[in-house]
Amino acid sequence: GDALLPAPQSISILSTNMKHFLTWSPVIIQGATVRYSVEFQGEYEREYANGSWIPISECSLTTATLCNVTQDISASVPYRLRVRAELGSARSPWGTTEGFFTRAMTSLTPPQLRVLADGHHLLVELADMGPSFQFHVLYWKKGQESRVQQKVTREVSSVVHLDTMEAGAEYCVKAQAHVEAINRSSSFSPTQCVRAQGDTSLWL
Amino acid sequence: SGELYCSLPNPRNVRFESINMKNVLHWSAPEGTGDGVFYKVKYAVYGVGKWIRKPECRNINRTWCDLSSETSDYEEQYYASVKAFLNGTCSDWMETTRFNPLTDTKIDPPMVSVSSTDRSISIILTAPEKWKRSPEEESISLLQVYPGLQYNVSVLNKKTKKRWFFSISNNTLVVPWLEPGTAYCVSAQIHVTTPVLDSGFSK
Amino acid sequence: GSCRVSMSMAEIRAGFTAIKANIQSRDPIRTLSILSHPHSLHKLKPSDRCCITHQLFTFYVDKVFKHCRTEDSFVNRKISSIANSFLSASRKLGQCREQNNCVCGEESTEKFKQILANYEGLNVTSAAMKSLGELDILLDWMEKSR
């Protein structure tokens, strides 16, 4: 029965931009399709619910060796996760993550943004990074690096108005992603500069 | 009055429909019943021990009942219930789910007034008011009800079809340096961060 | 005293909203409330807020969530999310109370006694499920008094 089925190995959590995935190495049984089930345990379960574990239904009897646990790692406490192999009625022992995972350990990448000048208007469009994110957008007139201005926005995938620009001047913009729930920010995106339309334009 | 033997099918889909905290109870007539059905309505404040009949909605044949006055305290939560009568028989009382005026209302878009010079537009936004019993009653802006209320403003250049977004907390916005002789369309939306409530965009 | 504690109200609110109808449908008692009657939280003095908020978070962590297990995996997962968020927040509130020496006024002490009495007045599963179903009463009060 169970003794034939080894526990999954190399169990680890990949977490980027607040999306958390549990991965493990496949259990190979010749000619058989091994399935896996995943459970999680937060600090609350350890300390107040007799160390109980909660199954993740999307990853019950899955043939994949990856499970999206983002929806369940949804508080700023240490979590543990475990996975076992299942073949027919046989169950392997549980393989459990080494140590604890806290979502503050996620790696944050700089946001992708597009900076535009539309006449005298400085605009930015930010790519969506998920519901946990807001963006700190810094902008300044080139040459006046000491007078940086900041705008905080959650607006994604649409053109956000930053400010109006002096005619003909060049403005630079960079942004970082911020996650309030873990109070952490990504590094800044590369700076992008655009030039405002000069006054010798057709509007005279 | 003693209750009759109730074998009539029940009213269906009994629910509150709320806009700016104008809280109206709606339901659908019992299955298979044509005209001639009458209804009674009662409501209860959650946690308080009694159901209260609504006299203005006693023996009515319409399928709605305005309970805005009875549910105007948005620090409370409510249940409402409807019973149907036809030809001497009746249905069971059919209840709503628990109604929380603060989180279960829909919010109208803000009022948008725009003025312009040849190169700029000035936008003034006004949040809708909470429903009130009479015009004389003091107005309460939804801004007072939802401290985290913000506005998302969209400005569309009709010539270039480019749309810009602004997120503002105060209710005025000036957009200078625009193209003279160009039509700009402004529309605005209310965004409450928590509880999460978004109005549609104004026309 | 005042306590500025960073907690993700939006996440807790989203988790509760996802299971609100399910949880409240398991509470048939319309005529009793754990949190809001006979006295509303909204009547409490601002100075008592820090203390009663910490007491309420501890109440939910210690007494409520563990008795709310259901047959529905989705609901259980959302309850776990809320419970772990409450645990994280209650720890921070506890530290804040100590640092700010948030004294519990007579009013909030009385109010919390009333809440415990309401809770003990029902069997534990009914009381826990009713308390969980009233989470928006707590969240509404916290957001309004922010």
Coordinates of C-alpha atoms in Angstrom, one line a residue, chain A residues 20-21 23 32-33 36 39 44 74 79 89 109 118-119 128 144 172 202:
Chain A
H20 CA 2.6 32.0 -4.9
F21 CA 3.1 28.6 -6.3
T23 CA 6.2 23.0 -6.8
A32 CA 1.0 4.6 -13.7
T33 CA -0.4 8.1 -13.4
Y36 CA -1.1 14.7 -5.9
E39 CA -2.9 21.2 2.0
Y44 CA -3.9 30.3 13.2
S74 CA -3.7 35.6 2.0
Y79 CA 2.4 29.3 6.5
S89 CA -6.1 3.9 -2.8
T109 CA 9.7 43.2 -9.9
D118 CA 0.5 64.4 -25.6
G119 CA 0.9 68.1 -26.3
D128 CA -1.5 45.3 -14.3
Q144 CA 15.7 69.7 -11.9
C172 CA 11.5 62.0 -16.9
L202 CA 0.3 75.1 -35.0

